[in-house]
Coordinates of C-alpha atoms in Angstrom, one line a residue:
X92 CA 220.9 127.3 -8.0
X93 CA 219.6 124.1 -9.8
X94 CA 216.8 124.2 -7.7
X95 CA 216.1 127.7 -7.5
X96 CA 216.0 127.5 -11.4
X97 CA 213.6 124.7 -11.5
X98 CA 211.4 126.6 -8.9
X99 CA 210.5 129.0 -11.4
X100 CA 208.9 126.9 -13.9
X101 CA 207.2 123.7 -12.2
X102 CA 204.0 124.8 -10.9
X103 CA 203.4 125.5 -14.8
X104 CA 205.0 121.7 -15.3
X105 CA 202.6 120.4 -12.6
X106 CA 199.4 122.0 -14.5
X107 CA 200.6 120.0 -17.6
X108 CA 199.7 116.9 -16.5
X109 CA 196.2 115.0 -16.3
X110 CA 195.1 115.4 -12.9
X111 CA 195.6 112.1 -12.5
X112 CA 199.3 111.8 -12.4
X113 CA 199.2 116.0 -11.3
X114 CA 197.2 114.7 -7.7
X115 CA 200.0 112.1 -6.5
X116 CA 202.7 114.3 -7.4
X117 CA 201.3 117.4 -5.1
X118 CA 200.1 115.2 -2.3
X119 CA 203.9 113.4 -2.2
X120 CA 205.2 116.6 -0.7
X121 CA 203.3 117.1 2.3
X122 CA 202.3 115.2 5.5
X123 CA 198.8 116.3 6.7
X124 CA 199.1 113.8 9.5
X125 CA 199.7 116.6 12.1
X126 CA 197.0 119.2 11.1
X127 CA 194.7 116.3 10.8
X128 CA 195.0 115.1 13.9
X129 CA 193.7 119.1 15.0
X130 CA 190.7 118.6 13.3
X131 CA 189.1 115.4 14.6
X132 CA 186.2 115.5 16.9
X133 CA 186.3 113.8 20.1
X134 CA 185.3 110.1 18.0
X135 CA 188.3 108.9 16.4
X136 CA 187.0 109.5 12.6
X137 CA 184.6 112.7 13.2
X138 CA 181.0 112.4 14.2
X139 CA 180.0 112.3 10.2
X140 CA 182.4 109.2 9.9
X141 CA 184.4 111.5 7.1
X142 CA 188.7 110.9 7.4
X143 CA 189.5 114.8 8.5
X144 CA 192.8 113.6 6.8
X145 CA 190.6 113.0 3.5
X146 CA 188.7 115.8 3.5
X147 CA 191.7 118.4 4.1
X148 CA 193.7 116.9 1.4
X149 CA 190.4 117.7 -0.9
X150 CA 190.0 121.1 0.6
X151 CA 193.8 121.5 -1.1
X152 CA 193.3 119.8 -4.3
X153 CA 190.1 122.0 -4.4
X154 CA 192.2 125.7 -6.1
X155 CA 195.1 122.5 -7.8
X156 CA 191.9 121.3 -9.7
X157 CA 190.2 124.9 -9.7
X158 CA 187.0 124.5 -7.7
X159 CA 185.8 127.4 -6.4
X160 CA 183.0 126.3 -4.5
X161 CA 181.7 123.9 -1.7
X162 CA 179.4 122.9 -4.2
X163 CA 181.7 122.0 -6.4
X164 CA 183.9 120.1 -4.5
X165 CA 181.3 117.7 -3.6
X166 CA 180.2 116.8 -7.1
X167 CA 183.7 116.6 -8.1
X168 CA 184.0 113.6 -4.8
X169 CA 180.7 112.6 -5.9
X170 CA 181.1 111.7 -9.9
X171 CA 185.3 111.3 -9.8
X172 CA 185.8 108.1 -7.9
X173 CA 189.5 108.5 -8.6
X174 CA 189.4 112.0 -7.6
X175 CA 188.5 110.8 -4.1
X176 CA 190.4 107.9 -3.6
X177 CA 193.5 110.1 -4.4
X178 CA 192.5 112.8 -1.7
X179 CA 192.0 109.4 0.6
X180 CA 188.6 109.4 1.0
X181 CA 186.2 105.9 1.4
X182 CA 184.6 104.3 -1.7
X183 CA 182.2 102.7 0.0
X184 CA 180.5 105.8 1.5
X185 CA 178.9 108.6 -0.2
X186 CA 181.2 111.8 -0.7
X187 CA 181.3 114.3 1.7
X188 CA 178.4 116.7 1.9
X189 CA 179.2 120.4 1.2
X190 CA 178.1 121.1 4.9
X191 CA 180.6 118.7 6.4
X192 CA 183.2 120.5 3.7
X193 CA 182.3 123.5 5.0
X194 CA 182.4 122.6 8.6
X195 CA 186.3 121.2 8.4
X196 CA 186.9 124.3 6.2
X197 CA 185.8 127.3 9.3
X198 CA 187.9 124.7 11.4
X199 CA 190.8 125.2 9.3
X200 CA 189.9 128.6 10.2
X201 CA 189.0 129.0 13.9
X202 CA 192.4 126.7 14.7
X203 CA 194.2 128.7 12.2
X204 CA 195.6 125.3 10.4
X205 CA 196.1 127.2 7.2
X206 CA 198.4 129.7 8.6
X207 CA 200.4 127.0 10.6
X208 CA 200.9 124.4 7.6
X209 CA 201.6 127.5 5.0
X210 CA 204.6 128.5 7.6
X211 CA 206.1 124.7 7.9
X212 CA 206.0 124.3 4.6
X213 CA 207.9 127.7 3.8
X214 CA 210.1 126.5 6.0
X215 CA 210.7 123.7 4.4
X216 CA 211.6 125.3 1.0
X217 CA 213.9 126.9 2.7
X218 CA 215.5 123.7 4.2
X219 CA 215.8 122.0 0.9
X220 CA 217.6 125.5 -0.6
X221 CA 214.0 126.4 -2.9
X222 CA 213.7 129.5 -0.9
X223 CA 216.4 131.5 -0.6
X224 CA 214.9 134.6 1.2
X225 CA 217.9 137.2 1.0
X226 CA 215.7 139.0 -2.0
X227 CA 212.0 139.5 -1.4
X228 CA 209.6 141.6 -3.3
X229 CA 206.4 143.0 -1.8
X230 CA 202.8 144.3 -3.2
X231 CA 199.2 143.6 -3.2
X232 CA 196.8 142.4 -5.5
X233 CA 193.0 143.5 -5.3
X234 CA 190.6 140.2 -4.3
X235 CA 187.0 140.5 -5.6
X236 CA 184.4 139.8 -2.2
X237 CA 182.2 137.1 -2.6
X238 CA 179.6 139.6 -0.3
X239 CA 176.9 142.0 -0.4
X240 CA 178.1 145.1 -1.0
X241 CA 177.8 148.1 0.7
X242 CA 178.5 152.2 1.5
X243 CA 182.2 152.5 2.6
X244 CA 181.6 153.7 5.6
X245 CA 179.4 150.9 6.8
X246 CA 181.4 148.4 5.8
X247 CA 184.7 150.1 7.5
X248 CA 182.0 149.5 10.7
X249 CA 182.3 145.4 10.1
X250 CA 186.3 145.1 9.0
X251 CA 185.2 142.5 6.6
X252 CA 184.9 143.8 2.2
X253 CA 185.4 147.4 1.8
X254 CA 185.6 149.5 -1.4
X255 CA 189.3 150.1 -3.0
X256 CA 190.9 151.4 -5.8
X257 CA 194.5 151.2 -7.8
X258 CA 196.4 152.2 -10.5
X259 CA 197.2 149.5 -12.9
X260 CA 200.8 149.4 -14.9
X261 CA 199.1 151.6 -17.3
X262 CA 197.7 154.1 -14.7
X263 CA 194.4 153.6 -15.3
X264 CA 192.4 153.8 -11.5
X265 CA 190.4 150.4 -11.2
X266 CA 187.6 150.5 -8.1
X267 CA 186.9 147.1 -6.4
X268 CA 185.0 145.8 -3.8
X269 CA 186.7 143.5 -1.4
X270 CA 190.0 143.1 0.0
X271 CA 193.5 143.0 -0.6
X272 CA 196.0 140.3 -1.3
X273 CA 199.2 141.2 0.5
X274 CA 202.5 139.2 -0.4
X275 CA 205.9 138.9 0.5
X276 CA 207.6 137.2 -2.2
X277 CA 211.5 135.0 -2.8
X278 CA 212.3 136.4 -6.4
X279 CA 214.7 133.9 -6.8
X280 CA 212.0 131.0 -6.7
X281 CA 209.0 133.7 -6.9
X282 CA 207.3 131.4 -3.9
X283 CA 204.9 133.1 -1.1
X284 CA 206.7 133.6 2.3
X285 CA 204.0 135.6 4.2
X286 CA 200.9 136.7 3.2
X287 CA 197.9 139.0 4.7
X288 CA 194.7 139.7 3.7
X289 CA 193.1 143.6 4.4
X290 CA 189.7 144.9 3.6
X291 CA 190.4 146.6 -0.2
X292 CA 190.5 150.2 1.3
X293 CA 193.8 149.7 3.8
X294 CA 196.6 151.4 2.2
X295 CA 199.9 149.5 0.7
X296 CA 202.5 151.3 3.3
X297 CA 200.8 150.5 6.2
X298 CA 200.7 146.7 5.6
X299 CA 204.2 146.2 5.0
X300 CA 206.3 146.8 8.2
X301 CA 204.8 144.0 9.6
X302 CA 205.5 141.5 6.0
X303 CA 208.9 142.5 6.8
X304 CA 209.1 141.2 10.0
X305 CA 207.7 138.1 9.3
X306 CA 209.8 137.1 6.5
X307 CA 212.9 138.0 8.7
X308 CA 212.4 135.3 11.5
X309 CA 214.9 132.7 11.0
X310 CA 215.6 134.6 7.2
X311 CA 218.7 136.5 6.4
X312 CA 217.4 138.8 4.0
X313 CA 219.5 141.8 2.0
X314 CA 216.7 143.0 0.0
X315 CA 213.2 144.3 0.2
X316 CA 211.8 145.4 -3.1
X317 CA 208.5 147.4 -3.3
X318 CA 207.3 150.2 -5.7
X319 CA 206.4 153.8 -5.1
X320 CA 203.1 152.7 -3.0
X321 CA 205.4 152.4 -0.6
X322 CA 207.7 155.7 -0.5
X323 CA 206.7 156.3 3.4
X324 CA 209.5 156.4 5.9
X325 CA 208.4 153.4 8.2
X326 CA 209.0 151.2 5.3
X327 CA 212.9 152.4 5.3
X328 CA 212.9 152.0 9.1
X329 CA 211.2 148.5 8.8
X330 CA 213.6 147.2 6.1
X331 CA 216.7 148.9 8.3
X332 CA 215.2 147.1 12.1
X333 CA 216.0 143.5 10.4
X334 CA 219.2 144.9 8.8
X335 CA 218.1 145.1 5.1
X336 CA 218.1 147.6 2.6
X337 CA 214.1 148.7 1.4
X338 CA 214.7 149.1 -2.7
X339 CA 211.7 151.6 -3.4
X340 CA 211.1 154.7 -6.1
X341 CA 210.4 158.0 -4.6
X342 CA 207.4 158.8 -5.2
X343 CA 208.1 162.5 -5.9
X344 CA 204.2 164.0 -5.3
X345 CA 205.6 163.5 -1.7
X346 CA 207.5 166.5 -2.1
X347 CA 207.4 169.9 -4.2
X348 CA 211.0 169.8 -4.9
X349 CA 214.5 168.1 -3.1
X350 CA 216.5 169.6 -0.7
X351 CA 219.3 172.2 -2.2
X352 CA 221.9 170.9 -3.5
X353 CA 220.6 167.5 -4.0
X354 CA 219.3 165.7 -7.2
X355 CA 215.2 164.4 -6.3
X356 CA 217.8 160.7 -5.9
X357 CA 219.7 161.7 -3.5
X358 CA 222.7 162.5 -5.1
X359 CA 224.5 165.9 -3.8
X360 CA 225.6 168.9 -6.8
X361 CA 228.6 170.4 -6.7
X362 CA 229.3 174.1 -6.3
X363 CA 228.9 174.3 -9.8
X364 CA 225.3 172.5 -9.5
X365 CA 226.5 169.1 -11.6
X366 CA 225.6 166.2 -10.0
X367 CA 228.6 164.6 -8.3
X368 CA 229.0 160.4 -9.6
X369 CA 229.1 158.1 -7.2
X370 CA 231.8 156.0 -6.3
X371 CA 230.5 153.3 -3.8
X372 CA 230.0 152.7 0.0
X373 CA 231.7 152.1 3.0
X374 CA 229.5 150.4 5.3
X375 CA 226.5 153.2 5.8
X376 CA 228.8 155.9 4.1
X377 CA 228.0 156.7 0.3
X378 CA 230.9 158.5 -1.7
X379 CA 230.6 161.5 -4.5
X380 CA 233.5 162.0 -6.1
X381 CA 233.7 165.7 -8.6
X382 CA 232.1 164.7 -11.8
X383 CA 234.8 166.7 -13.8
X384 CA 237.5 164.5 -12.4
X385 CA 235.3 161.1 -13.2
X386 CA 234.9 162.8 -16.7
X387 CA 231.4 163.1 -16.3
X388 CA 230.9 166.5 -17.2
X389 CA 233.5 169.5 -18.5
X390 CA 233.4 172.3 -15.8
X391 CA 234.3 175.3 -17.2
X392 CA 236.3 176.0 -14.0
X393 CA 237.7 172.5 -13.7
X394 CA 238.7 170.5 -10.8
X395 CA 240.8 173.2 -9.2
X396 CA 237.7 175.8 -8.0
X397 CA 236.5 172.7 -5.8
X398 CA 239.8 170.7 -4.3
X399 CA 243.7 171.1 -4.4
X400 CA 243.5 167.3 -5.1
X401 CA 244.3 165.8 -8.1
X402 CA 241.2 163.5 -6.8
X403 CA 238.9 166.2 -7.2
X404 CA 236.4 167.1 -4.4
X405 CA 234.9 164.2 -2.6
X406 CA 231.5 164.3 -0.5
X407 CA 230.4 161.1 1.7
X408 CA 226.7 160.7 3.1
X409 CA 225.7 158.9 5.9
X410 CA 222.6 156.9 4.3
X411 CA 221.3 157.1 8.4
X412 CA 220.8 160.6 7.9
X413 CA 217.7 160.0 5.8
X414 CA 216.9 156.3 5.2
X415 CA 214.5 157.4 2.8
X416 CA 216.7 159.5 0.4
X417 CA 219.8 157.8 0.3
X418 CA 220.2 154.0 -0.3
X419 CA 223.3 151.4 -0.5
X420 CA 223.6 150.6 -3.7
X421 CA 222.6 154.2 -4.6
X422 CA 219.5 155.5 -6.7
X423 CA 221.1 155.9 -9.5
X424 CA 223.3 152.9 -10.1
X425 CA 222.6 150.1 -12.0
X426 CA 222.9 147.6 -9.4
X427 CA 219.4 149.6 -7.8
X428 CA 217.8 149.2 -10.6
X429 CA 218.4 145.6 -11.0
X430 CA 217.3 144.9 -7.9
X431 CA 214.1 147.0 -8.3
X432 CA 213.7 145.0 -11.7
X433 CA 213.4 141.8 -9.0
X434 CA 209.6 142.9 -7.9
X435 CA 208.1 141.6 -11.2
X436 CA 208.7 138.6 -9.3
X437 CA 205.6 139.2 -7.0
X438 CA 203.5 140.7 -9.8
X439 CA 204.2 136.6 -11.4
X440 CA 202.8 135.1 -8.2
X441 CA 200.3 136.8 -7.9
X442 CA 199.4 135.8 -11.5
X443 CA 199.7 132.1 -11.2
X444 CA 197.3 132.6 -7.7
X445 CA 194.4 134.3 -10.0
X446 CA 195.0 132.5 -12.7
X447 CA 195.5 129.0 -11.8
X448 CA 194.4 128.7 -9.3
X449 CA 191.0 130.1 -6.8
X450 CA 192.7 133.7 -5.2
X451 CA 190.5 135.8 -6.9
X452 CA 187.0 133.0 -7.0
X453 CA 185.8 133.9 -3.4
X454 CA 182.8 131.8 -2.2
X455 CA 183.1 132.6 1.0
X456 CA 182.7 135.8 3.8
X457 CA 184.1 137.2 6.1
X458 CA 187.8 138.1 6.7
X459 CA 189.2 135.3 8.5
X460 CA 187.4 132.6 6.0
X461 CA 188.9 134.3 3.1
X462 CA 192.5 134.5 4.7
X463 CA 191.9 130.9 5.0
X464 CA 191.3 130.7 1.4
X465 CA 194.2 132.6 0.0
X466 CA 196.2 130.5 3.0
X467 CA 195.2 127.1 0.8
X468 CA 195.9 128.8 -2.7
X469 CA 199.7 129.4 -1.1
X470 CA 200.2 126.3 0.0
X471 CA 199.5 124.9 -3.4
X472 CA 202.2 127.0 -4.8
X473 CA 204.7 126.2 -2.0
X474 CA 203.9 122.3 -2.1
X475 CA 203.9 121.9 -5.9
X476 CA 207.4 123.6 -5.8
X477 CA 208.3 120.9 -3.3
X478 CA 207.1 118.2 -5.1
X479 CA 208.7 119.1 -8.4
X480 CA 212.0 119.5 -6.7
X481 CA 211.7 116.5 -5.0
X482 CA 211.0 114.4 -8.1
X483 CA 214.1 116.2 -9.9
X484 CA 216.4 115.4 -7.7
X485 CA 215.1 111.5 -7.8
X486 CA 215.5 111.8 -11.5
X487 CA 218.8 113.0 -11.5
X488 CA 220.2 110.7 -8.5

């Protein structure tokens, strides 16, 4: 738990520093030697001369250092001799151009390097106890295109930037063009453990199935936490395939009005239409238990209209009968809602990615280049959280 804890707080620590003690730090945690090696021509050091090491390690401190741009990369190599000694790059050549930056970066994408080092590294975290995985929240944040844009239904033709919209927290509808951001979050450490990127006008629900079954591999997980965006039935079944429990609000304009006898949670009414309390779960059973006898409410006609039993009236419900409607814990418990409370831990991450760092400052096209580029904001996150731990736990030996 001492390194969850500190999880939450040191990419902020990180950003404190100068980047001259911030660089060292980030590059400590990770070994590019492998992904490197991909990248190399068939000479030994690239055709251009350029260590691929050096130049990947610049394409990474590019969102650390917030450049956005090719461009601006290169200047930064150029003027900032430190800079690019610290990414490992030669002195006594000229920095690399933006076309050989460019290059290395569409071959981080065509080999999908990005994808491959982002998935070691999660698994890392999870080695070293920084992810714990049994909790994850899920949701999508909109990504601005850096492209032309153009009618919806010409740019549904391409699968690249589309037009999208969303209500914000305060439910006002904001229209973007570009794609979406989707992420499946640890809430404990509030690090990335899978990611995709969709053209802005794919919808939430249909995304997250798959999230699910990519945080899953080789993760125990309890939990999924989403918000009513997600109130479709697949999502229940997804959660349920990998043996977890989906945590989601029902979005009630899915339905004119719940089943009879039932509350719009799930909970069932007794005869006398109160809703019954509940009183736990056996395995995929819930239990309702007569409100009068739980003193919930005074029924006129008491316990004895219902049940001979001094227990009052009981009713279980198998939560298989309709994933979607009944939940363990149930709806109305406090234990859902502090699970549900748990999401805001996506809604953070997503925050430090815009913020901090380059998610939402596109300069490049096309879907797979910009997957790439939310894959290297990610694995900023993931390696700054390794780093920090890493360095605590030298402090405190």
């Amino acid at each position: 738990m001492y390194i969850l804890q500190e999880s939450l707080f040191s990419f902020e620590e990180l950003q404190k520093l100068e980047s001259k003690e911030r660089l060292p730090i980030f590059f400590s945690s990770i070994d590019l030697r492998p992904y490197a090696k991909d990248l190399r021509n068939s000479s030994p050091r690239g055709a251009d001369g350029h260590c691929r090491q050096g130049i990947l390690r610049a394409l990474l401190a590019a969102p650390l250092e917030n450049i956005d741009t090719f461009t601006g990369l290169h200047h930064r190599l150029d003027v900032d001799l430190r800079f690019r000694y610290q990414c490992g790059l030669r002195l006594d050549r000229k920095a690399p151009s933006i076309a050989t930056l460019s290059r290395v970066f569409s071959e981080l994408t065509n080999k999908g390097l990005a994808k491959r080092l982002f998935e070691d590294l999660v698994a890392q975290c999870k080695q070293e106890g920084i992810i714990d995985g049994s909790h994850v929240a899920i949701d999508s944040a909109a990504i601005n295109a850096y492209e032309k844009k153009q009618p919806k239904r010409k740019s549904e033709l391409t699968g690249n930037a589309n037009w999208g919209a969303k209500f914000d927290s305060f439910g006002n509808k904001a229209k973007w063009f570009g794609y979406k951001l989707h992420l499946a979050v640890d809430t404990a450490s509030e690090l990335p453990m899978a990611l995709s990127v969709t053209p802005a006008h794919v919808n939430d629900g249909d995304m997250a199935p798959t999230l699910m079954e990519q945080v899953a591999t080789g993760t125990k997980v309890k939990f999924f936490m989403l918000d009513a965006g997600y109130d479709q039935l697949k999502n229940y079944e997804a959660a349920r395939n990998v043996k977890a429990q989906a945590i989601i609000p029902m979005n009630l304009r899915n339905e004119k009005e719940p089943p009879a006898g039932m509350t719009s949670s799930g909970t069932p009414c007794c005869s006398m239409g109160f809703a019954m309390t509940y009183w736990g779960a056996d395995g995929d059973q819930l239990k309702f238990r007569c409100p009068h006898a739980t003193g919930k409410v005074d029924c006129p006609l008491g316990m004895a209209a219902c049940s001979s039993s001094n227990y009052g009236m009981v009713v279980k419900v198998d939560t298989k009968s309709d994933l979607r409607r009944y939940s363990s814990p149930h709806r109305d418990t406090k234990r859902w809602k502090e699970l549900y409370n748990e999401r805001t831990s996506v809604e953070r991450c997503n925050s430090r990615l815009k913020r901090y760092l380059t998610a939402d400052a596109l300069h490049v096209w096309g879907i797979q280049k910009v997957t790439t580029h939310q894959y290297l904001n990610a694995i900023v996150l993931l390696a700054s959280a390794l780093a920090m731990a890493r360095q605590s736990k030298r402090a405190a030996a």
